[in-house]
Tab-separated table of C-alpha atoms in Angstrom:
chain	number	residue	atom	x	y	z
A	661	MET	CA	-28.892	50.525	24.553
A	662	GLU	CA	-26.650	48.094	26.396
A	663	ASP	CA	-27.826	45.275	24.131
A	664	MET	CA	-26.846	47.301	21.069
A	665	TRP	CA	-23.328	47.922	22.392
A	666	LEU	CA	-23.043	44.264	23.312
A	667	LYS	CA	-23.933	43.269	19.746
A	668	VAL	CA	-21.361	45.735	18.395
A	669	LEU	CA	-18.667	44.283	20.650
A	670	ILE	CA	-19.569	40.749	19.580
A	671	LEU	CA	-19.335	41.741	15.906
A	672	LEU	CA	-15.954	43.406	16.476
A	673	TRP	CA	-14.727	40.350	18.372
A	674	LYS	CA	-15.810	38.044	15.569
A	675	GLY	CA	-14.308	40.432	13.035
A	676	SER	CA	-10.943	40.266	14.781
A	677	PHE	CA	-11.020	36.490	14.284
A	678	ALA	CA	-11.568	36.965	10.566
A	679	MET	CA	-8.784	39.534	10.086
A	680	TRP	CA	-6.041	36.892	10.083
A	681	ARG	CA	-7.363	35.657	6.734
A	682	LEU	CA	-6.477	38.881	4.890
A	683	GLY	CA	-2.880	37.852	4.280
A	684	PHE	CA	-4.031	34.541	2.822
A	685	PHE	CA	-6.473	36.464	0.605
A	686	PHE	CA	-3.653	38.398	-1.081
A	687	HIS	CA	-1.512	35.290	-1.216
A	688	GLU	CA	-4.259	33.516	-3.156
A	689	MET	CA	-4.537	36.507	-5.475
A	690	GLY	CA	-0.880	36.077	-6.399
A	691	PHE	CA	-1.106	32.362	-6.987
A	692	GLY	CA	-4.422	32.644	-8.788
A	693	LEU	CA	-2.689	34.875	-11.309
A	694	LEU	CA	0.313	32.531	-11.427
A	695	SER	CA	-1.810	29.392	-11.908
A	696	VAL	CA	-2.803	30.330	-15.461
A	697	PHE	CA	0.144	32.533	-16.354
A	698	LEU	CA	2.958	30.071	-15.602
A	699	PRO	CA	1.896	27.251	-17.968
A	700	LEU	CA	1.314	29.784	-20.752
A	701	TYR	CA	4.671	31.412	-20.015
A	702	ILE	CA	6.497	28.089	-20.233
A	703	MET	CA	4.741	27.304	-23.508
A	704	SER	CA	5.923	30.646	-24.888
A	705	LEU	CA	9.517	29.770	-23.939
A	706	GLU	CA	9.373	26.177	-25.220
A	707	HIS	CA	6.885	25.788	-28.067
A	708	GLU	CA	7.743	22.170	-28.904
A	709	ASN	CA	8.403	20.683	-25.457
A	710	GLY	CA	6.291	23.017	-23.329
A	711	LEU	CA	3.833	20.372	-22.127
A	712	PHE	CA	6.728	18.107	-21.182
A	713	TYR	CA	8.311	20.818	-19.034
A	714	ILE	CA	4.967	21.689	-17.456
A	715	GLY	CA	4.607	18.035	-16.465
A	716	ILE	CA	8.136	17.988	-15.046
A	717	ILE	CA	7.477	21.111	-12.996
A	718	SER	CA	4.186	19.790	-11.631
A	719	ALA	CA	5.572	16.336	-10.826
A	720	THR	CA	8.617	17.823	-9.106
A	721	ALA	CA	6.439	20.135	-7.034
A	722	LEU	CA	4.180	17.294	-5.911
A	723	PHE	CA	7.095	14.976	-5.139
A	724	LEU	CA	8.846	17.577	-2.978
A	725	ALA	CA	5.716	18.959	-1.341
A	726	ILE	CA	4.794	15.610	0.231
A	727	PRO	CA	7.836	15.262	2.551
A	728	ALA	CA	7.910	19.034	3.013
A	729	SER	CA	4.340	19.039	4.303
A	730	PHE	CA	5.240	16.247	6.750
A	731	PHE	CA	8.175	18.330	7.957
A	732	TRP	CA	6.320	21.643	8.330
A	733	GLY	CA	3.371	19.954	10.014
A	734	TYR	CA	5.687	18.249	12.502
A	735	ILE	CA	7.906	21.219	13.261
A	736	CYS	CA	5.117	23.739	13.817
A	737	ASP	CA	3.405	21.403	16.295
A	738	LYS	CA	6.734	20.572	17.920
A	739	THR	CA	7.689	24.217	18.464
A	740	ARG	CA	4.115	25.431	19.111
A	741	HIS	CA	4.876	28.373	16.825
A	742	TYR	CA	2.716	28.888	13.764
A	743	LYS	CA	2.953	32.513	12.686
A	744	ARG	CA	6.642	32.250	11.810
A	745	TYR	CA	5.986	29.502	9.251
A	746	ILE	CA	3.196	31.489	7.628
A	747	LEU	CA	5.579	34.431	7.312
A	748	LEU	CA	8.322	32.160	5.978
A	749	SER	CA	6.004	30.817	3.287
A	750	PHE	CA	4.829	34.227	2.098
A	751	PHE	CA	8.264	35.867	2.229
A	752	ALA	CA	9.904	32.960	0.389
A	753	SER	CA	7.186	33.142	-2.273
A	754	THR	CA	7.896	36.861	-2.670
A	755	ILE	CA	11.632	36.362	-3.183
A	756	LEU	CA	11.402	33.296	-5.411
A	757	LEU	CA	8.762	34.814	-7.685
A	758	TYR	CA	10.991	37.858	-8.062
A	759	LEU	CA	13.866	35.560	-9.032
A	760	PHE	CA	11.613	34.162	-11.769
A	761	THR	CA	11.931	37.529	-13.509
A	762	LEU	CA	15.716	37.225	-13.779
A	763	THR	CA	15.838	34.194	-16.079
A	764	VAL	CA	14.147	32.681	-19.126
A	765	ALA	CA	15.967	29.347	-18.830
A	766	VAL	CA	13.354	26.648	-18.274
A	767	SER	CA	15.814	24.444	-16.368
A	768	LEU	CA	16.452	27.220	-13.862
A	769	LEU	CA	12.730	27.928	-13.585
A	770	ILE	CA	12.211	24.266	-12.673
A	771	VAL	CA	14.802	24.553	-9.892
A	772	LEU	CA	13.243	27.759	-8.544
A	773	TYR	CA	9.789	26.240	-8.675
A	774	ALA	CA	11.017	23.150	-6.806
A	775	VAL	CA	12.350	25.334	-3.988
A	776	LEU	CA	9.100	27.299	-4.044
A	777	SER	CA	7.049	24.118	-3.639
A	778	ILE	CA	9.026	23.176	-0.500
A	779	LEU	CA	8.746	26.556	1.207
A	780	HIS	CA	5.283	27.405	-0.021
A	781	VAL	CA	3.549	24.565	1.862
A	782	ALA	CA	4.953	25.881	5.158
A	783	HIS	CA	1.816	27.973	5.732
A	784	GLU	CA	-0.696	25.154	5.287
A	785	ALA	CA	-0.343	23.347	8.629
A	786	PRO	CA	-0.367	26.596	10.670
A	787	LYS	CA	-3.451	27.730	8.776
A	788	ASN	CA	-5.222	24.506	9.742
A	789	VAL	CA	-4.315	25.086	13.386
A	790	LEU	CA	-5.722	28.618	13.282
A	791	ILE	CA	-9.031	27.326	11.948
A	792	ALA	CA	-9.095	24.532	14.543
A	793	GLU	CA	-8.217	26.733	17.522
A	794	LEU	CA	-10.087	29.956	16.741
A	795	TYR	CA	-13.384	28.129	16.256
A	796	SER	CA	-15.148	25.371	18.159
A	797	HIS	CA	-15.263	21.859	16.759
A	798	GLN	CA	-18.925	22.297	15.842
A	799	ASP	CA	-18.016	25.298	13.679
A	800	TRP	CA	-15.059	23.724	11.872
A	801	GLU	CA	-17.007	22.780	8.753
A	802	SER	CA	-18.638	26.182	8.290
A	803	SER	CA	-15.362	27.952	9.167
A	804	PHE	CA	-13.494	25.833	6.648
A	805	ALA	CA	-16.118	26.623	4.003
A	806	PHE	CA	-15.880	30.336	4.792
A	807	TYR	CA	-12.077	30.294	4.641
A	808	GLU	CA	-12.027	28.438	1.329
A	809	GLY	CA	-14.738	30.667	-0.121
A	810	PHE	CA	-12.976	33.820	1.066
A	811	THR	CA	-9.602	32.801	-0.330
A	812	GLU	CA	-11.278	31.570	-3.519
A	813	VAL	CA	-12.485	35.138	-4.036
A	814	GLY	CA	-8.845	36.200	-3.767
A	815	TRP	CA	-7.932	33.532	-6.322
A	816	LEU	CA	-10.704	34.858	-8.592
A	817	ILE	CA	-9.452	38.444	-8.292
A	818	GLY	CA	-5.962	37.217	-9.182
A	819	LEU	CA	-7.382	35.689	-12.354
A	820	LEU	CA	-9.156	38.978	-13.088
A	821	LEU	CA	-5.805	40.712	-12.706
A	822	GLY	CA	-4.390	38.292	-15.258
A	823	PHE	CA	-7.188	39.211	-17.664
A	824	VAL	CA	-6.508	42.937	-17.179
A	825	LEU	CA	-2.729	42.576	-17.502
A	826	SER	CA	-3.087	40.464	-20.636
A	827	THR	CA	-5.620	42.860	-22.166
A	828	PHE	CA	-3.381	45.881	-21.632
A	829	GLY	CA	-0.293	44.119	-22.943
A	830	PHE	CA	1.767	43.707	-19.785
A	831	GLY	CA	4.743	41.404	-20.302
A	832	PRO	CA	5.848	38.301	-18.368
A	833	VAL	CA	8.235	40.227	-16.118
A	834	ASP	CA	5.492	42.662	-15.105
A	835	THR	CA	3.094	39.810	-14.359
A	836	LEU	CA	5.636	37.983	-12.202
A	837	LEU	CA	6.389	41.203	-10.325
A	838	VAL	CA	2.680	41.580	-9.578
A	839	CYS	CA	2.614	37.988	-8.234
A	840	SER	CA	5.643	38.733	-6.076
A	841	GLY	CA	4.181	42.020	-4.846
A	842	LEU	CA	0.907	40.410	-3.821
A	843	ASN	CA	2.805	37.889	-1.703
A	844	LEU	CA	4.748	40.747	-0.132
A	845	VAL	CA	1.423	42.341	0.845
A	846	ALA	CA	0.352	38.959	2.254
A	847	PHE	CA	3.550	38.835	4.317
A	848	ALA	CA	3.005	42.335	5.718
A	849	LEU	CA	-0.646	41.705	6.607
A	850	SER	CA	0.131	38.362	8.239
A	851	PHE	CA	2.948	39.956	10.237
A	852	LEU	CA	0.441	42.435	11.653
A	853	LEU	CA	-2.698	40.319	11.992
A	854	VAL	CA	-1.753	36.684	12.640
A	855	LYS	CA	-1.243	35.637	16.249
A	856	ASP	CA	-0.192	32.266	17.599
A	857	PRO	CA	-2.993	30.549	19.573
A	858	ALA	CA	-2.500	31.074	23.291
A	859	MET	CA	-3.475	27.454	23.967
A	860	ILE	CA	-3.847	24.397	21.762
A	861	PHE	CA	-7.168	23.095	23.025
A	862	GLU	CA	-9.816	22.311	20.404
A	863	ARG	CA	-7.806	19.770	18.441
A	864	GLY	CA	-7.355	17.717	21.580
A	865	LEU	CA	-11.110	17.155	21.667
A	866	VAL	CA	-11.242	15.414	18.304
A	867	SER	CA	-8.991	12.654	16.963
A	868	ILE	CA	-7.546	13.856	13.645
A	869	GLU	CA	-4.968	12.011	11.597
A	870	LYS	CA	-2.650	14.993	11.290
A	871	THR	CA	0.166	13.402	9.353
A	872	LEU	CA	-1.972	12.334	6.395
A	873	ASP	CA	-3.810	15.641	6.599
A	874	PHE	CA	-0.623	17.666	6.245
A	875	ALA	CA	0.596	15.437	3.421
A	876	SER	CA	-2.668	15.724	1.498
A	877	ARG	CA	-2.675	19.477	1.892
A	878	GLY	CA	0.863	19.694	0.576
A	879	MET	CA	-0.011	17.587	-2.461
A	880	PHE	CA	-3.130	19.555	-3.299
A	881	LEU	CA	-1.502	22.925	-2.630
A	882	ALA	CA	1.356	22.210	-5.016
A	883	ALA	CA	-1.173	21.185	-7.643
A	884	LYS	CA	-3.231	24.265	-6.850
A	885	ILE	CA	-0.422	26.561	-7.968
A	886	MET	CA	-0.808	25.107	-11.452
A	887	ASP	CA	-4.483	24.248	-11.670
A	888	GLY	CA	-6.359	26.146	-8.999
A	889	LEU	CA	-7.617	23.256	-6.955
A	890	PRO	CA	-7.934	23.706	-3.222
A	891	ASN	CA	-7.324	20.913	-0.744
A	892	GLU	CA	-9.610	18.855	1.579
A	893	ARG	CA	-9.904	17.945	5.246
A	894	LEU	CA	-9.269	14.449	6.558
A	895	LYS	CA	-11.570	12.745	8.999
A	896	LYS	CA	-10.761	9.509	10.747
A	897	GLU	CA	-12.876	6.991	8.939
A	898	ASN	CA	-11.069	4.428	6.770
A	899	VAL	CA	-7.591	5.935	6.665
A	900	LYS	CA	-6.078	3.341	4.308
A	901	ALA	CA	-8.911	3.669	1.825
A	902	PHE	CA	-8.698	7.436	2.109
A	903	GLY	CA	-4.956	7.393	1.453
A	904	ALA	CA	-5.329	5.168	-1.612
A	905	GLY	CA	-8.170	7.285	-2.927
A	906	LEU	CA	-6.157	10.424	-2.261
A	907	VAL	CA	-3.243	9.205	-4.368
A	908	LEU	CA	-5.484	8.185	-7.274
A	909	PHE	CA	-7.546	11.355	-7.078
A	910	SER	CA	-4.463	13.578	-6.922
A	911	LEU	CA	-2.941	11.748	-9.882
A	912	ALA	CA	-6.101	12.058	-11.976
A	913	THR	CA	-6.651	15.736	-11.232
A	914	SER	CA	-3.003	16.576	-11.866
A	915	ILE	CA	-2.996	14.795	-15.229
A	916	LEU	CA	-6.159	16.591	-16.315
A	917	PHE	CA	-5.779	20.059	-14.831
A	918	THR	CA	-2.054	20.788	-14.876
A	919	PRO	CA	-2.015	21.485	-18.642
A	920	MET	CA	-5.592	22.849	-18.650
A	921	PRO	CA	-4.570	26.509	-19.256
A	922	VAL	CA	-2.630	25.335	-22.320
A	923	PHE	CA	-5.600	23.361	-23.675
A	924	VAL	CA	-7.985	26.252	-23.048
A	925	SER	CA	-5.529	28.639	-24.689
A	926	SER	CA	-5.434	26.458	-27.808
A	927	ILE	CA	-9.217	26.482	-28.280
A	928	VAL	CA	-9.366	30.222	-27.520
A	929	GLN	CA	-6.751	30.929	-30.181
A	930	ALA	CA	-8.506	28.604	-32.640
A	931	ALA	CA	-11.708	30.584	-32.110
A	932	GLY	CA	-9.865	33.839	-32.795
A	933	PHE	CA	-10.245	35.296	-29.297
A	934	PRO	CA	-7.476	37.245	-27.502
A	935	GLU	CA	-5.310	35.550	-24.875
A	936	GLY	CA	-7.053	37.396	-22.057
A	937	VAL	CA	-10.136	35.225	-22.612
A	938	VAL	CA	-8.195	32.310	-21.064
A	939	PHE	CA	-8.050	34.195	-17.761
A	940	ALA	CA	-11.724	35.140	-18.112
A	941	ILE	CA	-12.706	31.471	-18.452
A	942	PHE	CA	-10.825	30.558	-15.279
A	943	VAL	CA	-12.413	33.540	-13.524
A	944	LEU	CA	-15.797	31.951	-14.204
A	945	ASN	CA	-14.475	28.579	-13.012
A	946	SER	CA	-13.351	30.176	-9.756
A	947	GLY	CA	-16.688	31.982	-9.482
A	948	GLY	CA	-18.463	28.634	-9.622
A	949	ALA	CA	-16.296	27.455	-6.722
A	950	VAL	CA	-17.141	30.573	-4.678
A	951	VAL	CA	-20.853	29.878	-5.135
A	952	GLY	CA	-20.253	26.244	-4.171
A	953	TYR	CA	-18.462	27.201	-0.948
A	954	ALA	CA	-21.251	29.613	-0.011
A	955	PHE	CA	-23.879	26.953	-0.697
A	956	ALA	CA	-21.997	24.277	1.248
A	957	GLY	CA	-21.300	26.629	4.153
A	958	ARG	CA	-25.002	27.353	4.621
A	959	ARG	CA	-25.795	23.630	4.623
A	960	SER	CA	-22.787	22.530	6.699
A	961	SER	CA	-24.937	21.500	9.662
A	962	GLU	CA	-27.278	19.354	7.579
A	963	PRO	CA	-26.554	15.579	7.531
A	964	SER	CA	-27.837	15.358	3.944
A	965	GLY	CA	-24.582	16.898	2.731
A	966	LYS	CA	-22.648	13.821	3.786
A	967	ARG	CA	-25.156	11.517	2.094
A	968	ASN	CA	-24.939	13.510	-1.129
A	969	LEU	CA	-21.142	13.300	-1.315
A	970	GLY	CA	-21.266	10.259	-3.595
A	971	LYS	CA	-23.615	12.069	-5.941
A	972	VAL	CA	-21.259	15.048	-6.065
A	973	VAL	CA	-18.319	12.780	-6.932
A	974	MET	CA	-20.288	11.069	-9.700
A	975	PHE	CA	-21.459	14.409	-11.079
A	976	ARG	CA	-17.915	15.769	-11.153
A	977	SER	CA	-16.646	12.600	-12.837
A	978	PHE	CA	-19.317	12.992	-15.513
A	979	LEU	CA	-18.276	16.624	-15.992
A	980	THR	CA	-14.674	15.493	-16.439
A	981	PHE	CA	-15.756	13.194	-19.267
A	982	LEU	CA	-17.751	16.012	-20.873
A	983	LEU	CA	-14.757	18.337	-20.564
A	984	ILE	CA	-12.496	15.909	-22.413
A	985	VAL	CA	-15.094	15.583	-25.178
A	986	ALA	CA	-15.603	19.356	-25.370
A	987	LEU	CA	-11.870	19.946	-25.775
A	988	GLN	CA	-11.918	17.726	-28.864
A	989	THR	CA	-14.815	19.482	-30.573
A	990	THR	CA	-14.525	22.527	-32.794
A	991	ALA	CA	-18.019	24.015	-32.797
A	992	TYR	CA	-18.910	26.061	-29.700
A	993	SER	CA	-15.931	24.565	-27.833
A	994	VAL	CA	-15.120	27.761	-25.915
A	995	GLY	CA	-18.666	28.073	-24.581
A	996	LEU	CA	-18.931	24.377	-23.738
A	997	VAL	CA	-15.600	24.273	-21.909
A	998	THR	CA	-16.460	27.442	-19.986
A	999	GLY	CA	-19.817	26.070	-18.833
A	1000	ILE	CA	-18.319	22.744	-17.801
A	1001	LEU	CA	-15.486	24.400	-15.854
A	1002	VAL	CA	-17.987	26.575	-13.970
A	1003	LEU	CA	-19.978	23.492	-12.938
A	1004	MET	CA	-16.769	21.653	-12.011
A	1005	GLY	CA	-15.727	24.517	-9.748
A	1006	PHE	CA	-19.116	24.404	-8.015
A	1007	ALA	CA	-19.032	20.612	-7.637
A	1008	TYR	CA	-15.473	20.577	-6.331
A	1009	ALA	CA	-16.319	23.116	-3.640
A	1010	LEU	CA	-19.171	20.882	-2.452
A	1011	PHE	CA	-16.827	17.885	-2.503
A	1012	LEU	CA	-14.222	19.587	-0.318
A	1013	VAL	CA	-16.620	20.892	2.307
A	1014	TYR	CA	-18.843	17.794	2.506
């Protein structure tokens, strides 16, 4: 009997660790919905120059997120306060997304999005600290995989919301209000559930290049708003090579995936399907990533994962080539693109965790 109660207490204790993620779950729901909606919304406002403005928005977000991530990473470690920056990020996202509903001027949307990119990355460094301090170093990889998989489910549900809203004819203002409301829920849950670590201990046991880590997370998070790509962890191996590879990889993924909702929308319309199918395709892409995180999390303790990283990169590169070809074809293009995006989501999840 005592053993049973002990097991119950252990489960409750572990569950309390996991509760802090709920706010991030709803936050990802909001930005999952926004990731596909915003490029399509801009294209509806600017038919001729829409891709140009999407590129400007993405480039501006990346450019501003890099120094911002340095700043937030430094200041949260300097002050030893982390919860306040998570709350700042979610509350700022709530207000700024609401302000999106008050204008249809693309120039003003660019300004609002630039401010959003600066404040939005404020939660990334504190989130990394929570993962590092709530779990032992040996559990970091599996905890990271669980966090990414859990929040990816939130991202997927946000895409499902986009499909439902599009199917039932909700307008742009309604969709933006839903995005804002989801971030408000994230703010409320984080206010109640997130606690600052009592002591900063685990990170002192392992040498981590924090500055590059925060910068990379800022870059990938800004891109994630537009294309749904999560970010990766940095280990101290060859830092210069990693930094160079990071820049090239970020550039390549941004060029390909920033306008991806627009490209997918064009082939969906050419096939005669409703606009909601665009969200459905990205739901499947996100589902592939969820499966990838679950698979990688179960194999996180196996050394073979590290050895297979090169194979994963090559496989994803091959899928990128196939995706470009599939976007140019007319026959069965929707099915081909959907299948490739599902496999790319799975491969990218393996890449991040390994």
